[in-house]
Short mmCIF file of C-alpha atoms in Angstrom, two decimals:
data_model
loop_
_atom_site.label_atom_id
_atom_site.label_comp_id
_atom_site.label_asym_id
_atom_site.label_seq_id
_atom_site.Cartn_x
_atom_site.Cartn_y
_atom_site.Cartn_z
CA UNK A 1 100.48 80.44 117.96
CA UNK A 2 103.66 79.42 120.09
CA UNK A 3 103.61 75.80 121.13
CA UNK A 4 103.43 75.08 124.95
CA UNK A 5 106.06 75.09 126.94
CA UNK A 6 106.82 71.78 128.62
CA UNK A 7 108.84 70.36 131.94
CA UNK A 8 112.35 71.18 130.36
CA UNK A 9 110.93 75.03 129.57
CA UNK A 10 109.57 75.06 133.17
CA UNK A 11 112.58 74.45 135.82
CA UNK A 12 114.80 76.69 133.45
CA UNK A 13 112.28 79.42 134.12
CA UNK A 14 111.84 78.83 137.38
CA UNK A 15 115.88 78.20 138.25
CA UNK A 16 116.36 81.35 135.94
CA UNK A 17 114.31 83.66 138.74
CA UNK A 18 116.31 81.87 141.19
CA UNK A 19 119.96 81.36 140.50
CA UNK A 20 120.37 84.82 139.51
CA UNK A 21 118.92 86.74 142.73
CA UNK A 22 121.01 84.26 145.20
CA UNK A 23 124.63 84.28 143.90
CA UNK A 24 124.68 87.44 142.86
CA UNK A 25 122.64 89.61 144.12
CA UNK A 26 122.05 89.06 148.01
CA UNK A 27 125.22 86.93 148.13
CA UNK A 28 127.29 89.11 149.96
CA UNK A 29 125.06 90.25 152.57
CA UNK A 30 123.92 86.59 153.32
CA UNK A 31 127.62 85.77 153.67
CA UNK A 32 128.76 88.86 156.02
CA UNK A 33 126.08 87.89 158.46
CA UNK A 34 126.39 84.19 158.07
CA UNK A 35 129.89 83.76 157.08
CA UNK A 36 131.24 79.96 156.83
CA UNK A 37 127.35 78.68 158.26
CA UNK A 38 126.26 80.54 154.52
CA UNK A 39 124.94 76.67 154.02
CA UNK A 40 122.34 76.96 156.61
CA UNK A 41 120.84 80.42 155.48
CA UNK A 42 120.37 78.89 152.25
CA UNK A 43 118.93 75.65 153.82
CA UNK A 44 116.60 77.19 156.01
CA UNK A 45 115.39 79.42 153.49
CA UNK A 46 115.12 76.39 150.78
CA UNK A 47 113.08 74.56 152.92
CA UNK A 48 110.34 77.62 153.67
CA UNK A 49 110.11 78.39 150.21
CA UNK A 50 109.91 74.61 149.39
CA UNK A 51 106.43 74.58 151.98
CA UNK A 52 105.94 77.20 149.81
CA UNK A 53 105.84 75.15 146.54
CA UNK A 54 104.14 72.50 148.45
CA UNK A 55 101.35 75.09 149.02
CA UNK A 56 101.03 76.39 145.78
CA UNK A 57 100.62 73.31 144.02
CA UNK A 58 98.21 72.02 146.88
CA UNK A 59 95.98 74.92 146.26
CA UNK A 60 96.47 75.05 142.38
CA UNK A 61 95.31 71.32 142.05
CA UNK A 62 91.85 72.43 144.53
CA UNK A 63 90.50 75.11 142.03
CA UNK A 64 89.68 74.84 138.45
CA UNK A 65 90.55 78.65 138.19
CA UNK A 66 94.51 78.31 136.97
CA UNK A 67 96.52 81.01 138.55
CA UNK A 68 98.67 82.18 141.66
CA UNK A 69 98.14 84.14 144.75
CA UNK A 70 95.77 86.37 143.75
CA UNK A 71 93.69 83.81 142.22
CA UNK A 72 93.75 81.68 145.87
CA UNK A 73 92.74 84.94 147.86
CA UNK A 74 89.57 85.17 145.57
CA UNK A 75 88.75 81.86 145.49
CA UNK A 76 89.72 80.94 149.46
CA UNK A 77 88.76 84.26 150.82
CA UNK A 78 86.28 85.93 148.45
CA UNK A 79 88.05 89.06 149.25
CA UNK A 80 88.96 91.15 145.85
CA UNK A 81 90.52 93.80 147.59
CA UNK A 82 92.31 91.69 149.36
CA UNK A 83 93.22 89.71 146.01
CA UNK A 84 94.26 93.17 144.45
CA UNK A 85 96.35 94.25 147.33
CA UNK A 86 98.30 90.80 147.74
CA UNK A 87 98.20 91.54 143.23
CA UNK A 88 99.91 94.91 143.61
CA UNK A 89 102.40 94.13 146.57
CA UNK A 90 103.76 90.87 144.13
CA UNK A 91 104.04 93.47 141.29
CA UNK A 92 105.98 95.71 143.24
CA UNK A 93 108.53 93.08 144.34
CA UNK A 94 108.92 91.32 141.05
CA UNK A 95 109.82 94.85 140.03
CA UNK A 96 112.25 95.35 142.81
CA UNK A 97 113.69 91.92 141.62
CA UNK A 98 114.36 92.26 138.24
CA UNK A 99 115.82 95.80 139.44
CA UNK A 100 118.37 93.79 141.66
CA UNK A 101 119.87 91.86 138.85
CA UNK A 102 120.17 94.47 136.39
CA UNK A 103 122.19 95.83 139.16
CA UNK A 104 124.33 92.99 139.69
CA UNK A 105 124.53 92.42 135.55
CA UNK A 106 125.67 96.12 135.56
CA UNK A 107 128.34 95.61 138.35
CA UNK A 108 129.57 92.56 136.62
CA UNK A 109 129.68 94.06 133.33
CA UNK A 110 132.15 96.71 134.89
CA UNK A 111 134.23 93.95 136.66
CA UNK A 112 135.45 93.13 133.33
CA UNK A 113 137.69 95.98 133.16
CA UNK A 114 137.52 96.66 129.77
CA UNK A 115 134.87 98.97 129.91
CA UNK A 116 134.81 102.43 130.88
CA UNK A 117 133.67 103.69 134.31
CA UNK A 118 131.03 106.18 132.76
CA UNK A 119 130.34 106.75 129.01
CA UNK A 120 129.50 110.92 128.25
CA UNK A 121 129.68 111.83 131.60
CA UNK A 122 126.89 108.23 132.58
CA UNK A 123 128.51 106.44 134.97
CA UNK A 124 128.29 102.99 133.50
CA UNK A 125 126.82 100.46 135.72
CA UNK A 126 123.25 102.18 135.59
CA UNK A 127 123.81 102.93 131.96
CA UNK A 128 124.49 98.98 131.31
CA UNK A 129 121.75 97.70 134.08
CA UNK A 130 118.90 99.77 131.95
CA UNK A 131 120.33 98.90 128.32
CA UNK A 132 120.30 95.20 129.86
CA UNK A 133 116.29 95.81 130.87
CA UNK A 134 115.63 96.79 127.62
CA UNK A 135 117.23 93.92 125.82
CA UNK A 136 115.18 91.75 127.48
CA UNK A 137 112.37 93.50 126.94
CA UNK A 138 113.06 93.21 123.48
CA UNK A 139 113.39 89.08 123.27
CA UNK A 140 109.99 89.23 125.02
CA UNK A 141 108.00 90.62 123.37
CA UNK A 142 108.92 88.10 120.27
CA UNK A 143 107.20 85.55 122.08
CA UNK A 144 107.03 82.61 124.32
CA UNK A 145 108.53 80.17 122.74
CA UNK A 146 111.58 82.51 121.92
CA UNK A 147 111.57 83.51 124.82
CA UNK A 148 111.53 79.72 126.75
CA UNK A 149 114.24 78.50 124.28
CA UNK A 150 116.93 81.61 125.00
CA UNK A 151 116.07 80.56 129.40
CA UNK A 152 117.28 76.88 128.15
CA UNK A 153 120.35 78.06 126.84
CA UNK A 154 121.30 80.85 129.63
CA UNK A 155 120.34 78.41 132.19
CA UNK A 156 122.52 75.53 130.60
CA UNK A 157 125.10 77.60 130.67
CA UNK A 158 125.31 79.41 134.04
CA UNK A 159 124.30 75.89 136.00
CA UNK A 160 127.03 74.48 134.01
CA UNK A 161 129.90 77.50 134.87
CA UNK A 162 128.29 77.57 138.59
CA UNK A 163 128.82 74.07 139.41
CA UNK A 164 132.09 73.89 137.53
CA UNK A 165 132.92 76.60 140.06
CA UNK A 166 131.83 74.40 143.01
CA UNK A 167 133.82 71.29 141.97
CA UNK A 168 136.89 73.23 141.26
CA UNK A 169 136.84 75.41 144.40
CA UNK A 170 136.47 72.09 146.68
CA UNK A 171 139.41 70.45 144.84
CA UNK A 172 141.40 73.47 145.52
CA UNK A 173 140.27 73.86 149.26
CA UNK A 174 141.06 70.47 149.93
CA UNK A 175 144.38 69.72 147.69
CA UNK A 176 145.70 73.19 147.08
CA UNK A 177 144.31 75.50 150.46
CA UNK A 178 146.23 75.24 153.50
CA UNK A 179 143.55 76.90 155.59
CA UNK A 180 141.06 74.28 157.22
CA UNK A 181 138.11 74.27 155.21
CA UNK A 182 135.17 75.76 157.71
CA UNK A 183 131.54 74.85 158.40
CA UNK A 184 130.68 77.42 160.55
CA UNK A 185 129.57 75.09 163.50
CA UNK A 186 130.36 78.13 166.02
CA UNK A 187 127.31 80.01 164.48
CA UNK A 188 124.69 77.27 164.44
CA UNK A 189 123.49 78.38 167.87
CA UNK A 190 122.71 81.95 166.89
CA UNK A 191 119.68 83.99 165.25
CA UNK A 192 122.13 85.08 162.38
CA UNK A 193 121.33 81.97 159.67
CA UNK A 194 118.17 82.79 160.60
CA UNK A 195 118.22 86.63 159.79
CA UNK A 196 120.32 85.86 157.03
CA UNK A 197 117.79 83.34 155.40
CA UNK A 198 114.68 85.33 155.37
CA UNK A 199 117.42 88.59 153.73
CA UNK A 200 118.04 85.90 151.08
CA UNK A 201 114.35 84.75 150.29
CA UNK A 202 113.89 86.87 147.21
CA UNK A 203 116.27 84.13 145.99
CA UNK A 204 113.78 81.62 146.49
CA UNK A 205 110.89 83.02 144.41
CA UNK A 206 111.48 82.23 140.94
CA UNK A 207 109.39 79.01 141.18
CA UNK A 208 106.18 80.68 141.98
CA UNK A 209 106.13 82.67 138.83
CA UNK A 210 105.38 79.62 136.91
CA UNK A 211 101.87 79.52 138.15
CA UNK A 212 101.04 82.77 136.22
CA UNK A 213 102.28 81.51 133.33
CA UNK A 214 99.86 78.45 132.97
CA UNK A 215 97.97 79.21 129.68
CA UNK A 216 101.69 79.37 127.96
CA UNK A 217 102.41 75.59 129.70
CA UNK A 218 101.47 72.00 128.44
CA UNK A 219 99.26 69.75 131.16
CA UNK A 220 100.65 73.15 133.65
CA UNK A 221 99.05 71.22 136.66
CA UNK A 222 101.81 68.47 136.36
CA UNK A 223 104.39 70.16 134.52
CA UNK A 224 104.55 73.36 137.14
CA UNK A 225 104.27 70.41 140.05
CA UNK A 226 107.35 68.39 138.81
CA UNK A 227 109.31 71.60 137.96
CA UNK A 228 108.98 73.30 141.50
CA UNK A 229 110.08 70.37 143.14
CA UNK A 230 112.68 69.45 140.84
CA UNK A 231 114.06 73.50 140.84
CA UNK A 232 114.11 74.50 144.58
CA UNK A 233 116.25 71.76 145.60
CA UNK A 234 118.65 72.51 143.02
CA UNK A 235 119.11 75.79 143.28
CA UNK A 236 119.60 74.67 147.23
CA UNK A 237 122.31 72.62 146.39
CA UNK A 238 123.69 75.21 144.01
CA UNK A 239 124.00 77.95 146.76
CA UNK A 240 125.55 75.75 149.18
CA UNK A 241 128.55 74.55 147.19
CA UNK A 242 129.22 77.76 145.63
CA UNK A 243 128.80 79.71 148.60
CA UNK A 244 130.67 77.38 150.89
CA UNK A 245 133.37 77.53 148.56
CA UNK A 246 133.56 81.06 148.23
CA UNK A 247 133.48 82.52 152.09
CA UNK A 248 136.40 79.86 152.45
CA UNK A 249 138.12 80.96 149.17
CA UNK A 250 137.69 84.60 149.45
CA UNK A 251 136.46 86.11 152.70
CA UNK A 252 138.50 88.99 152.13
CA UNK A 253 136.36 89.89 148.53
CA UNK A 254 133.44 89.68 150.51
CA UNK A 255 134.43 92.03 153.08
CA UNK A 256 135.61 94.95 150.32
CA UNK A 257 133.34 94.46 147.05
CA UNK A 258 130.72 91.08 148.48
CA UNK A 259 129.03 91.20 144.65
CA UNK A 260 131.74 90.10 142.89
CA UNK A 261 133.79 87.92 145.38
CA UNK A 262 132.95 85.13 143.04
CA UNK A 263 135.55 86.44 140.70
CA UNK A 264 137.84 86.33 143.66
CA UNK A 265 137.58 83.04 144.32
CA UNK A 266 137.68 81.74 141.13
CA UNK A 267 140.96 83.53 140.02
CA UNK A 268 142.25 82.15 143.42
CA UNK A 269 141.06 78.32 142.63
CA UNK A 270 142.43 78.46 139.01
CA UNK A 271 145.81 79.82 140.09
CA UNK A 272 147.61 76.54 140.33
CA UNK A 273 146.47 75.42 136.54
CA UNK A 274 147.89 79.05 135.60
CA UNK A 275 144.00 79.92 134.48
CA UNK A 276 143.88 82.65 137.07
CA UNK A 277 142.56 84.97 134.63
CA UNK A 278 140.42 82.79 132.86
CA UNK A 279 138.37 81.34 135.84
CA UNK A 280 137.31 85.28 136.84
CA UNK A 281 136.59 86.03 133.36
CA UNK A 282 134.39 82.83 133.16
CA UNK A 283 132.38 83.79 136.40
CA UNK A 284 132.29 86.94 135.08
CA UNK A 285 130.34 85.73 132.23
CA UNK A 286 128.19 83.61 134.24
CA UNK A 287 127.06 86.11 136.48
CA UNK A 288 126.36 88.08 133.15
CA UNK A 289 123.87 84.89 131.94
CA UNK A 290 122.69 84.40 135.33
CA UNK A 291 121.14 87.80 136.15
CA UNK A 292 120.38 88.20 132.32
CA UNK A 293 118.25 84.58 132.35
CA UNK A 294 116.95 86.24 135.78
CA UNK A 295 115.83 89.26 134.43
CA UNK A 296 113.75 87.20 131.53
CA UNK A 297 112.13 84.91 133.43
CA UNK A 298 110.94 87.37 135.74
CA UNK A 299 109.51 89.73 133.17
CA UNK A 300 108.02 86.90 130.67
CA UNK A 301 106.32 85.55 133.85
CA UNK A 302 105.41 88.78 136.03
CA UNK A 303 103.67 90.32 132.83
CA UNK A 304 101.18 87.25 132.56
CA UNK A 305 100.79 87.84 135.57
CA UNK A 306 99.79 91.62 135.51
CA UNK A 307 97.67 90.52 132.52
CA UNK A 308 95.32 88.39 134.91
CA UNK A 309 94.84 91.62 137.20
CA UNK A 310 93.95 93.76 134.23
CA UNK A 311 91.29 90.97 133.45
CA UNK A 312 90.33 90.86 137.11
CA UNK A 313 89.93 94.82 137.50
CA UNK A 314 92.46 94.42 139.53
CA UNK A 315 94.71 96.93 137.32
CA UNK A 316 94.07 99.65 135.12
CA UNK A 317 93.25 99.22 131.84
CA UNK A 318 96.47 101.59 130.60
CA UNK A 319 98.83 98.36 131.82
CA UNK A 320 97.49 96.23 128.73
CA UNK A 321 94.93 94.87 126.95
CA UNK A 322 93.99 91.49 128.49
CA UNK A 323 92.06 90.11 125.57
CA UNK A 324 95.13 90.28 123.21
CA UNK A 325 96.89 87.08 122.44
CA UNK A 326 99.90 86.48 124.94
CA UNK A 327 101.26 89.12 127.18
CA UNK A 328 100.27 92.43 125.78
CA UNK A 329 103.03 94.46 124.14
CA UNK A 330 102.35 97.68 126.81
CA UNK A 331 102.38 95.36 130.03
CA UNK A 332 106.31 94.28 128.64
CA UNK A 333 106.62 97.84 128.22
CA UNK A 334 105.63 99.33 131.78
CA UNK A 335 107.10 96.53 133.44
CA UNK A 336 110.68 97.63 131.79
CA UNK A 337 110.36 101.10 132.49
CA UNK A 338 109.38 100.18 135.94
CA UNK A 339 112.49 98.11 136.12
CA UNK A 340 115.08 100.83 134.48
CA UNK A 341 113.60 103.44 136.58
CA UNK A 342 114.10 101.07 139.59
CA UNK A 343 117.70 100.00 138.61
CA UNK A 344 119.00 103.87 137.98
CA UNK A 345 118.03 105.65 140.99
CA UNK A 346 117.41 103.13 143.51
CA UNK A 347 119.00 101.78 146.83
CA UNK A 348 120.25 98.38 146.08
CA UNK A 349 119.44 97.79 149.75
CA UNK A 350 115.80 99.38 149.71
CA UNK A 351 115.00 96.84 147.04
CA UNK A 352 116.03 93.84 147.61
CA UNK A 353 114.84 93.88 151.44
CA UNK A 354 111.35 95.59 150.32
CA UNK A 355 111.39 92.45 147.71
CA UNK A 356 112.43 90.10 149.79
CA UNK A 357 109.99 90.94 152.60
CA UNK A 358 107.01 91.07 149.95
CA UNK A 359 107.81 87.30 149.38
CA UNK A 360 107.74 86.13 152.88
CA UNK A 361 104.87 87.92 153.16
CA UNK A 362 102.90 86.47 150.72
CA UNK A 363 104.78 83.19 150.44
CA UNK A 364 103.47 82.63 154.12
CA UNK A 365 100.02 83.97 153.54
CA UNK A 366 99.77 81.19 150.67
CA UNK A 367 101.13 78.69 153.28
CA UNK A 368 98.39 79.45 155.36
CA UNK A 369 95.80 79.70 152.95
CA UNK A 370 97.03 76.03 152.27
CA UNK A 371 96.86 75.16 155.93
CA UNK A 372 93.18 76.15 155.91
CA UNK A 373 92.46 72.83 152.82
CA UNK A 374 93.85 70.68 155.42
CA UNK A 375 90.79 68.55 155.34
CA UNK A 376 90.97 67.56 151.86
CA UNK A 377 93.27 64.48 151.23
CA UNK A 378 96.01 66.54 148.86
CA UNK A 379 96.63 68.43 151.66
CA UNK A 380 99.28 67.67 154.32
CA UNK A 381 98.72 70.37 157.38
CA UNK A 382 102.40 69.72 158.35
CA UNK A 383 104.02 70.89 155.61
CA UNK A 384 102.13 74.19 154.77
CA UNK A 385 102.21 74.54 158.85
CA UNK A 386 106.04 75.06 158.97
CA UNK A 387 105.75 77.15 155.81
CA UNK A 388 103.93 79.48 157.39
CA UNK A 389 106.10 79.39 161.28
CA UNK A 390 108.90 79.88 158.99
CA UNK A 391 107.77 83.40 157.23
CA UNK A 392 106.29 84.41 160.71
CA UNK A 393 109.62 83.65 161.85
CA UNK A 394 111.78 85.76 159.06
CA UNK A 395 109.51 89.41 158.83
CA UNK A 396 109.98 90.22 161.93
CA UNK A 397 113.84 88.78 162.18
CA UNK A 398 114.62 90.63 159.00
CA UNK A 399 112.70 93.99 159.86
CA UNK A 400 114.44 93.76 163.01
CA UNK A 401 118.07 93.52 161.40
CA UNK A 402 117.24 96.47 159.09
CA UNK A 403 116.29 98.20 162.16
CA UNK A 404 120.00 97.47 163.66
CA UNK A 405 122.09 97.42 161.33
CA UNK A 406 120.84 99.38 158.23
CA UNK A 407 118.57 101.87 159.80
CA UNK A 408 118.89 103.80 156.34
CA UNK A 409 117.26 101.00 154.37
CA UNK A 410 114.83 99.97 157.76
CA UNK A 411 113.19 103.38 156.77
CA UNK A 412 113.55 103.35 152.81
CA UNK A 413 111.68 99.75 152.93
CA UNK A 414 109.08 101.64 155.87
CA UNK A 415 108.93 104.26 153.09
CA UNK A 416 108.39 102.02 149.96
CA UNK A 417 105.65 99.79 151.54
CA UNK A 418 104.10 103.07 152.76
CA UNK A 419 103.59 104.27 149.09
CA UNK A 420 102.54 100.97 147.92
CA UNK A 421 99.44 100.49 150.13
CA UNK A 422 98.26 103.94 149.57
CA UNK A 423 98.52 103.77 146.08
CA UNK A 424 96.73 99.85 146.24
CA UNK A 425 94.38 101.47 148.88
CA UNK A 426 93.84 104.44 146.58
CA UNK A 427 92.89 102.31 143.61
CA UNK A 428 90.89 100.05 145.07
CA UNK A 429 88.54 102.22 147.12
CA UNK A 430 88.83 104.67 143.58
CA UNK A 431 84.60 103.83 144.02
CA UNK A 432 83.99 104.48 146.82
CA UNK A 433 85.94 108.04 146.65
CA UNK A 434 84.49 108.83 143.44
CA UNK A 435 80.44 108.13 144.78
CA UNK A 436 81.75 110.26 148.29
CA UNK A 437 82.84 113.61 145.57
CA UNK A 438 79.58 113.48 143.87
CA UNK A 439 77.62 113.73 146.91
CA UNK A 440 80.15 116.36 148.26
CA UNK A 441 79.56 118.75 144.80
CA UNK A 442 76.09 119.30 144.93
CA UNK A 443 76.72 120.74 148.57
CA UNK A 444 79.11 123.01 147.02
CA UNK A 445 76.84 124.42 144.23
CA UNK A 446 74.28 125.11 147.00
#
């Protein structure tokens, strides 16, 4: 039996969903919208998804029935279906997720340029973004504790690179740079921070997965409690120095290839120590652990997760056995080929704005489901209040955007979500359907 995992185990799991989807993943498109005012994006979007926390712990700490948003609806709401859908549309975006950063380790992994552009004819980004699923598939399904231990030491080390990066990059803006460093104050009067906060929200979710992992955490009431609150802000802080130093370092990188205009900057900053080389090979490597410790802490924690809804009925029995011990060997499985098949033929653009708009989505609903305790005394109504104005405020901002400026991806996300309910709707009401064809049949014997 793996030991619990305890406070240290926890914010590395929850910065590891995190760190990887904002830097490099969404980065660039955050940045293009947002440009030198990247900080308030990241701000706004911190500060939702911190309501967010609040909300989730609020409600977690009201129930003796340990779980996430599915577990709320049912106990709030009484509504399984309800439960099931909110169940199936989380699924679906933690799948698009992990799909986003075994794109971005792919892209990275070819940024080297030491490897070949395609191997027997594979182009190799896809090629590397599945083998990197399956890796991590792999470490999983050794375990918990294995798995906790390798987050520690992937989430040591791109924290460490990442900030490295920051301090650097400033001492090179301000000593080195003759351009005037640039806070954007031109764009604070706009909608764009706001557009480009709710596009980088999917960065904001790794937190929440912690709550689904509960029977594999020590005292998880407290421990998941200090470790959101102790991993949003940092991963806050994180984006802002790194981005901030980048879309002052590099604007140009972000204009022609946005995903890896970290490099850029960093071969840029390390120019006058004649480490030009070294400081893109080092990002390169910490965009590698980043989206790598991404990728693991999303599937250890999404598979408990889809555990719980086999348990519930809230998932077919083919996903896993809920009564085995852990996360069952076949949920690690689908959830991988889910992810491969995501990363290979997908839109990079369908998926992350399909994820990201699954989290506000929910994220709010839990706000307001929060809002709705307000009489108890855990409860603050103004902070799961502005929780829920502020995902209100991004799904229609970000549909809207789509709409504009990506029309392509507007109707790819339209198209996604459209398959998604029917299948939820199609599984859930498999009953009802099922009692409606038996009373058809006789009528068509007679």
């Amino acid at each position: 039996m793996d030991d619990g995992l305890g406070l240290k185990e926890g914010v590395s799991m929850a910065l590891g969903g995190m760190i990887g989807g904002g830097i490099y993943a969404v980065f660039g498109v955050v940045a293009e919208i947002t440009t030198s005012a990247i900080w308030v994006a990241f701000l706004l979007a911190g500060i939702v998804a911190a309501c967010a926390g609040y909300s989730y712990n609020a409600l977690n700490s009201l129930t003796d029935n340990r779980g996430g948003s599915v577990t709320f609806v049912q106990c709030y709401l009484g509504n399984a279906t309800l439960a099931g859908i909110v169940g199936w549309t989380l699924l679906f975006g933690y799948v698009g997720s992990m799909a986003m950063y075994a794109f971005a380790f792919g892209e990275f992994t070819a940024a080297f340029g030491v490897v070949p552009t395609s191997v027997a004819g594979v182009p190799t980004r896809p090629l590397v973004s599945v083998l990197a699923v399956a890796g991590f598939v792999g470490l999983n399904l050794l375990g918990a504790q294995t798995t906790g231990v390798a987050e520690n030491v992937l989430v040591a080390l791109k924290v460490g690179i990442l900030v490295a990066f920051g301090a650097f990059g400033m001492v090179y803006a301000v000593g080195f740079s003759d351009a005037a460093f640039e806070y954007g104050a031109g764009q604070l009067g706009g909608f764009g921070p706001v557009v480009a906060a709710a596009i980088s929200f999917v960065a904001f979710q790794g937190w929440q997965l912690l709550f689904y992992d509960q029977e594999s955490i020590e005292d998880p009431v407290e421990t998941i409690r200090k470790a959101v609150y102790v991993s949003i802000p940092v991963a806050v802080a994180i984006y802002v120095l790194v981005g901030m130093v980048t879309v002052n370092l590099a604007p140009q990188a972000l204009q022609s290839h946005p995903h890896v205009a970290l490099k850029d900057a960093a071969t840029m900053m390390m120019r006058p120590y004649g480490l030009a080389r070294v400081g893109a090979v080092v990002i390169a490597l910490s965009a590698l652990f980043s989206t790598g410790s991404a990728i693991n802490a999303t599937l250890f924690s999404s598979a408990h997760f889809a555990k719980g809804m086999v348990d519930d009925d809230l998932l077919p029995d083919q996903i896993g056995d809920s009564d085995a011990d852990g996360v069952p060997e076949r949920t690690v499985l689908v959830l991988g080929a889910a992810t491969a098949a995501s990363t290979w033929y997908g839109s990079l653009g369908a998926i992350t704005s399909f994820a990201s708009l699954s989290f506000i989505l929910v994220f709010g609903s839990m706000s307001y489901l929060a809002f709705r305790q307000r009489d108890h005394d855990e409860v603050n109504a103004v902070v799961p209040a502005v929780g829920t104005a502020g995902a209100v405020t991004f799904f229609p901002l970000m549909l809207s955007n789509l709409y504009t400026r990506e029309p392509g991806t507007f109707y790819a996300v339209v198209g996604i979500a459209t398959a998604v309910l029917a299948v939820e709707l199609l599984y859930f009401e498999r009953n009802r359907i099922e009692e409606e064809v038996r009373e058809y049949e006789p009528d068509l014997e007679l």
